[in-house]
Coordinates of C-alpha atoms in Angstrom, one line a residue:
Chain A
X1 CA 86.2 74.2 80.5
X2 CA 87.4 72.8 83.8
X3 CA 90.9 74.3 84.9
X4 CA 92.6 71.0 84.9
X5 CA 92.2 70.1 81.4
X6 CA 93.1 73.7 80.0
X7 CA 96.8 72.6 79.8
X8 CA 98.1 70.4 77.1
X9 CA 98.9 66.7 78.1
X10 CA 102.6 66.2 79.2
X11 CA 103.0 63.7 76.5
X12 CA 101.7 65.9 73.8
X13 CA 105.1 66.2 71.8
X14 CA 105.4 62.3 71.9
X15 CA 101.9 61.4 71.0
X16 CA 101.2 60.6 67.2
X17 CA 97.6 61.3 65.9
X18 CA 96.1 58.6 63.5
X19 CA 95.5 59.7 59.9
X20 CA 92.9 58.5 57.5
X21 CA 91.9 58.7 54.0
X22 CA 88.4 59.7 53.5
X23 CA 86.6 57.9 50.7
X24 CA 83.5 59.4 49.2
X25 CA 81.0 57.3 47.1
X26 CA 79.4 60.6 45.6
X27 CA 76.6 59.0 43.7
X28 CA 75.0 57.4 46.7
X29 CA 75.0 60.5 48.7
X30 CA 71.5 61.9 49.2
X31 CA 72.8 65.1 50.7
X32 CA 71.3 64.9 54.3
X33 CA 74.4 66.9 55.5
X34 CA 74.8 64.8 58.9
X35 CA 78.3 64.1 58.1
X36 CA 79.3 67.9 57.4
X37 CA 77.5 69.1 60.6
X38 CA 78.5 66.3 63.1
X39 CA 82.3 66.0 62.1
X40 CA 84.2 67.1 65.3
X41 CA 87.1 68.2 63.2
X42 CA 84.9 70.0 60.6
X43 CA 86.9 68.2 57.8
X44 CA 84.1 68.1 55.2
X45 CA 81.9 70.9 53.6
X46 CA 78.9 70.9 51.0
X47 CA 80.3 71.0 47.4
X48 CA 78.9 72.9 44.5
X49 CA 78.9 69.9 42.1
X50 CA 75.4 67.9 41.4
X51 CA 75.8 64.1 41.7
X52 CA 73.6 61.7 40.0
X53 CA 70.8 62.0 42.5
X54 CA 70.6 65.8 42.1
X55 CA 72.2 66.7 45.3
X56 CA 75.4 68.4 46.5
X57 CA 77.6 65.7 48.0
X58 CA 80.2 66.8 50.6
X59 CA 83.8 67.6 49.6
X60 CA 87.0 67.3 51.8
X61 CA 88.4 70.6 52.9
X62 CA 91.4 69.4 54.7
X63 CA 92.0 65.9 55.2
X64 CA 95.0 66.3 57.5
X65 CA 92.8 67.5 60.2
X66 CA 90.9 64.1 60.2
X67 CA 91.7 62.0 63.2
X68 CA 90.0 58.9 62.0
X69 CA 87.1 58.9 64.8
X70 CA 84.9 57.3 62.0
X71 CA 81.7 59.2 63.2
X72 CA 80.9 60.0 59.3
X73 CA 81.2 56.3 58.7
X74 CA 78.8 55.5 61.4
X75 CA 76.2 58.3 60.9
X76 CA 76.0 58.1 57.1
X77 CA 72.3 56.7 56.3
X78 CA 73.3 55.8 52.8
X79 CA 76.7 54.1 53.2
X80 CA 78.3 56.8 50.9
X81 CA 81.4 57.8 53.2
X82 CA 83.9 55.7 54.9
X83 CA 87.5 56.1 56.1
X84 CA 90.7 54.2 55.8
X85 CA 93.1 54.4 58.5
X86 CA 96.5 55.2 57.4
X87 CA 99.3 53.3 59.2
X88 CA 101.3 55.5 61.6
X89 CA 105.1 55.8 61.4
X90 CA 105.4 53.5 64.4
X91 CA 103.5 50.8 62.8
X92 CA 105.7 51.3 59.7
X93 CA 108.6 51.1 61.6
X94 CA 107.7 47.9 63.4
X95 CA 106.6 46.5 60.1
Chain B
X1 CA 87.9 52.7 33.5
X2 CA 87.7 54.0 37.0
X3 CA 87.7 51.3 39.8
X4 CA 84.5 51.6 41.8
X5 CA 84.8 52.1 45.5
X6 CA 83.4 49.5 47.8
X7 CA 82.0 50.4 51.2
X8 CA 83.6 48.1 53.7
X9 CA 80.2 47.0 55.1
X10 CA 78.8 46.2 51.6
X11 CA 79.1 42.5 52.1
X12 CA 76.3 42.6 54.7
X13 CA 73.9 44.6 52.2
X14 CA 72.4 43.1 49.1
X15 CA 73.9 44.8 46.5
X16 CA 71.0 45.0 44.1
X17 CA 68.8 46.7 46.6
X18 CA 71.3 49.5 47.5
X19 CA 71.0 52.6 47.3
X20 CA 67.9 52.2 49.5
X21 CA 64.8 54.3 48.8
X22 CA 64.5 55.9 52.4
X23 CA 64.1 59.9 52.3
X24 CA 67.0 62.3 52.7
X25 CA 67.6 62.8 56.4
X26 CA 65.7 59.7 57.4
X27 CA 67.3 57.9 60.4
X28 CA 66.4 54.3 59.3
X29 CA 69.6 54.2 57.2
X30 CA 71.4 55.2 60.3
X31 CA 69.8 52.1 62.3
X32 CA 70.7 49.7 59.5
X33 CA 74.2 51.1 59.5
X34 CA 74.7 50.6 63.2
X35 CA 73.2 47.3 63.1
X36 CA 75.4 46.1 60.2
X37 CA 78.4 47.8 62.2
X38 CA 77.6 45.7 65.4
X39 CA 77.2 42.5 63.3
X40 CA 80.7 43.4 61.5
X41 CA 82.4 44.0 64.9
X42 CA 81.1 40.7 66.4
X43 CA 82.1 38.7 63.3
X44 CA 78.7 36.9 63.3
X45 CA 77.9 34.2 61.1
X46 CA 75.5 35.6 58.6
X47 CA 74.0 31.9 58.1
X48 CA 73.1 32.1 61.8
X49 CA 71.5 35.4 61.7
X50 CA 67.7 36.0 60.7
X51 CA 66.5 39.5 60.3
X52 CA 62.4 39.9 60.4
X53 CA 60.8 43.0 60.0
X54 CA 57.1 44.3 59.7
X55 CA 55.2 46.7 57.7
X56 CA 56.5 50.4 57.6
X57 CA 59.5 52.3 56.2
X58 CA 62.0 50.6 58.4
X59 CA 60.4 47.2 57.3
X60 CA 62.5 47.3 54.3
X61 CA 65.7 46.6 56.2
X62 CA 65.0 43.0 56.3
X63 CA 65.4 43.2 52.3
X64 CA 68.5 45.3 52.6
X65 CA 70.6 42.9 54.8
X66 CA 72.2 40.0 53.4
X67 CA 71.2 37.5 56.0
X68 CA 68.3 35.2 55.9
X69 CA 65.5 37.8 56.2
X70 CA 61.5 37.8 56.0
X71 CA 59.2 40.8 55.7
X72 CA 56.1 39.7 57.3
X73 CA 52.6 41.0 57.5
X74 CA 51.7 44.1 59.6
X75 CA 52.3 43.5 63.2
X76 CA 53.3 39.9 62.9
X77 CA 57.0 40.2 62.8
X78 CA 57.3 39.1 66.5
X79 CA 55.0 36.1 65.7
X80 CA 57.1 34.9 63.0
X81 CA 60.3 35.5 64.8
X82 CA 58.9 33.4 67.8
X83 CA 58.4 30.7 65.3
X84 CA 61.8 30.9 63.8
X85 CA 63.3 31.0 67.3
X86 CA 61.4 27.8 68.7
X87 CA 62.0 25.8 65.5
X88 CA 65.8 26.5 65.8
X89 CA 67.0 28.0 69.0
X90 CA 70.6 28.3 67.4
X91 CA 69.7 31.0 65.2
X92 CA 70.0 34.6 66.2
X93 CA 66.6 36.3 65.6
X94 CA 66.6 40.0 65.2
X95 CA 63.4 42.0 64.6
X96 CA 63.8 45.3 63.0
X97 CA 60.4 47.1 63.0
X98 CA 58.6 50.5 63.7
X99 CA 56.7 51.9 66.5
X100 CA 53.5 51.5 64.6
X101 CA 54.1 47.9 63.5
X102 CA 55.5 46.7 67.1
X103 CA 53.0 48.6 69.5
X104 CA 49.8 49.5 67.7
X105 CA 48.7 46.4 65.4
X106 CA 51.5 44.1 67.1
X107 CA 50.9 45.4 70.7
X108 CA 49.8 42.1 72.0
X109 CA 52.5 40.2 70.4
X110 CA 55.1 42.4 71.9
X111 CA 54.0 42.3 75.4
X112 CA 53.6 38.5 75.5
X113 CA 56.8 37.9 73.6
X114 CA 58.5 39.9 76.5
X115 CA 56.4 38.3 79.2
X116 CA 57.5 34.7 77.9
X117 CA 61.2 36.1 77.6
X118 CA 61.3 34.9 74.0
X119 CA 65.0 35.0 72.9
X120 CA 64.3 37.6 70.2
X121 CA 66.1 41.0 69.9
X122 CA 63.9 43.8 69.0
X123 CA 65.1 47.2 67.5
X124 CA 62.2 49.6 67.3
X125 CA 62.7 52.7 65.1
X126 CA 60.4 55.4 66.8
X127 CA 59.4 58.3 64.3
X128 CA 56.3 59.2 66.2
X129 CA 53.8 58.7 63.5
X130 CA 52.8 56.3 60.7
X131 CA 55.4 57.5 58.2
X132 CA 54.9 55.4 55.3
X133 CA 51.1 55.9 54.9
X134 CA 51.2 59.6 55.1
X135 CA 51.8 60.8 58.7
X136 CA 48.6 59.7 60.8
X137 CA 48.7 59.9 64.6
X138 CA 50.1 56.6 66.1
X139 CA 50.6 55.2 69.4
X140 CA 53.9 57.2 70.1
X141 CA 52.8 60.6 68.9
X142 CA 53.8 63.1 71.7
X143 CA 51.1 65.3 73.2
X144 CA 50.3 68.5 71.0
X145 CA 52.3 67.3 68.2
X146 CA 50.7 68.1 64.8
X147 CA 50.0 65.3 62.3
X148 CA 47.6 64.7 59.4
X149 CA 44.9 63.3 61.6
X150 CA 45.8 65.7 64.6
X151 CA 45.9 69.2 62.7
X152 CA 45.1 70.9 65.9
X153 CA 47.5 68.9 68.0
X154 CA 47.4 65.6 69.5
X155 CA 45.3 65.1 72.6
X156 CA 46.3 61.4 73.2
X157 CA 48.8 60.3 75.8
X158 CA 51.8 58.2 73.9
X159 CA 53.1 55.1 75.0
X160 CA 56.4 55.1 77.0
X161 CA 58.0 52.2 75.0
X162 CA 60.9 51.4 77.4
X163 CA 58.6 51.5 80.3
X164 CA 56.1 48.9 78.5
X165 CA 59.1 46.8 77.5
X166 CA 60.6 46.8 81.2
X167 CA 57.2 46.2 82.8
X168 CA 56.4 43.3 80.3
X169 CA 59.7 41.5 81.5
X170 CA 62.3 42.3 78.9
X171 CA 65.9 41.6 80.1
X172 CA 67.5 44.2 78.0
X173 CA 65.9 47.6 77.5
X174 CA 67.6 50.8 76.1
X175 CA 66.8 54.0 74.1
X176 CA 69.1 55.9 72.0
X177 CA 68.6 58.4 69.3
X178 CA 70.1 58.1 65.7
X179 CA 72.4 60.7 66.8
X180 CA 74.1 58.4 69.4
X181 CA 75.7 56.0 67.0
X182 CA 78.5 54.8 69.0
X183 CA 76.3 53.9 72.0
X184 CA 73.6 52.5 69.7
X185 CA 76.1 50.1 68.3
X186 CA 77.6 49.1 71.6
X187 CA 73.9 48.6 72.8
X188 CA 73.1 46.4 69.8
X189 CA 76.2 44.4 70.3
X190 CA 75.6 43.9 74.0
X191 CA 72.0 42.9 73.1
X192 CA 73.2 40.3 70.3
X193 CA 75.1 38.5 73.1
X194 CA 72.3 38.2 75.6
X195 CA 69.9 35.4 75.9
X196 CA 66.4 36.6 76.5
X197 CA 63.9 39.2 75.2
X198 CA 65.9 42.3 74.3
X199 CA 64.5 45.8 73.3
X200 CA 66.1 48.9 72.1
X201 CA 64.0 51.9 71.0
X202 CA 65.8 54.2 68.6
X203 CA 64.3 57.8 68.4
X204 CA 64.6 58.3 64.6
X205 CA 64.2 61.6 62.4
X206 CA 61.4 61.6 60.0
X207 CA 61.7 65.1 58.5
X208 CA 59.5 64.8 55.5
X209 CA 56.3 63.5 57.2
X210 CA 56.7 64.3 60.9
X211 CA 59.1 67.1 61.1
X212 CA 57.7 69.4 58.5
X213 CA 54.4 69.5 60.6
X214 CA 56.4 70.3 63.6
X215 CA 58.8 73.0 62.6
X216 CA 61.7 70.6 61.9
X217 CA 61.9 70.5 58.1
X218 CA 65.0 68.9 57.5
X219 CA 66.9 65.8 59.0
X220 CA 69.4 68.1 60.5
X221 CA 67.0 70.3 62.5
X222 CA 65.7 66.9 64.0
X223 CA 69.1 65.8 64.9
X224 CA 69.7 69.1 66.4
X225 CA 66.8 68.5 68.5
X226 CA 68.2 65.3 69.5
X227 CA 71.5 66.9 70.4
X228 CA 70.0 69.7 72.3
X229 CA 67.2 67.7 74.3
X230 CA 68.8 64.4 74.9
X231 CA 70.2 63.4 78.3
X232 CA 71.8 60.2 79.0
X233 CA 70.5 58.6 82.3
X234 CA 71.8 55.0 82.4
X235 CA 69.7 52.7 84.6
X236 CA 67.4 55.3 85.7
X237 CA 63.5 54.6 86.4
X238 CA 62.1 53.8 82.8
X239 CA 58.8 55.4 83.7
X240 CA 60.3 58.6 84.2
X241 CA 61.9 58.3 80.7
X242 CA 60.0 61.0 79.0
X243 CA 60.2 62.4 75.3
X244 CA 59.3 66.1 75.3
X245 CA 60.5 68.9 73.0
X246 CA 62.8 70.0 76.1
X247 CA 63.9 66.8 77.4
X248 CA 64.6 63.3 75.7
X249 CA 65.8 60.7 78.1
X250 CA 67.9 58.1 76.7
X251 CA 70.4 55.4 78.2
X252 CA 70.2 51.8 79.2
X253 CA 67.4 51.0 81.5
X254 CA 67.4 47.4 82.2
X255 CA 70.1 44.7 82.0
X256 CA 69.1 41.6 83.7
X257 CA 69.4 37.9 83.5
X258 CA 66.5 35.6 83.1
X259 CA 66.0 32.2 81.5
X260 CA 64.5 32.2 78.2
X261 CA 61.3 30.5 76.9
X262 CA 63.0 28.4 74.4
X263 CA 65.4 26.8 77.0
X264 CA 62.5 26.0 79.2
X265 CA 60.6 24.6 76.3
X266 CA 63.5 22.3 75.0
X267 CA 64.2 21.2 78.8
X268 CA 60.3 20.2 79.2
X269 CA 60.3 18.4 75.9
X270 CA 63.4 16.3 77.1
X271 CA 61.6 15.8 80.4
X272 CA 58.7 14.4 78.7
X273 CA 60.7 12.1 76.7
X274 CA 62.2 10.6 79.7
X275 CA 58.7 10.5 81.4
X276 CA 59.7 12.6 84.3
X277 CA 56.7 15.2 84.1
X278 CA 54.5 16.2 87.0
X279 CA 55.2 17.0 90.7

């Protein structure tokens, strides 16, 4: 990593991170594992349950780590996962 | 009763046809997802959108999109799309088809549609073989790759699709893999706003047919290859954009402006009607 970005940004304390709710449509999942492997925050994990298609759908490990990048929504070939961005505190304050 | 969760993009898909029948780990679903994302972000009118596809696994995408769509005979997706575009130039005509359909049997349609600069947008899913018929060697199979008809390794040189499209006169040429979902969506958005002939090649994983004969048994292993090997080289020379196990050159190669065929055609028709033909 280059030296200049090793330090935290100066407005780190003030910045608020977007939060999202992850929605899984488990019975549409075919178990390709793209969302699990390519999630930058490693929010998802393969579960032990078996869905209607006979595969293991992902499960959410820690939803608070999700930063609403939406890569899982974009990379899912089966339209089985999507995120709903939660309004931030500032948005709630401003109505 | 539990309320069923609806995907936000499900209005662009035909409900009765989803879930689709593509294999686990196939990239066709990602291409459809990116296309639908781009249509959603541009807020396009579905009555003005025509999706045409040829024969092949990805050919089913015309049936899955909720726009006016047509599934044509083998190789003739561009011929049909040409007719649609000329009959009604207001329509946005998108061809989503595979490498075998567009470049093997439909090769001539492709180069001439590109030469005429027909206002058609082409998305080509390149999975390196004929996936639907059992994995025969096709026009894009890389050298030394193993397929059902080349069990000792392929000895034919493959087409470089982006070079072919650029040399034939396409106004927008790009190549992405199914891992570059954001850039692919951006690229499709840019393409849908352009006038002339546009072409995007999407390198797509085919783990069940191509991958398992080439030491990549799952979609994840093929995606890992894309991640490891792909190099973004925007506006580099498309003739040097190679696809090898070590290096996979992706990016936007051409983005130029040119007057499209249907504009010339309708201008000419109005000139003839005003009797101003000739030198």
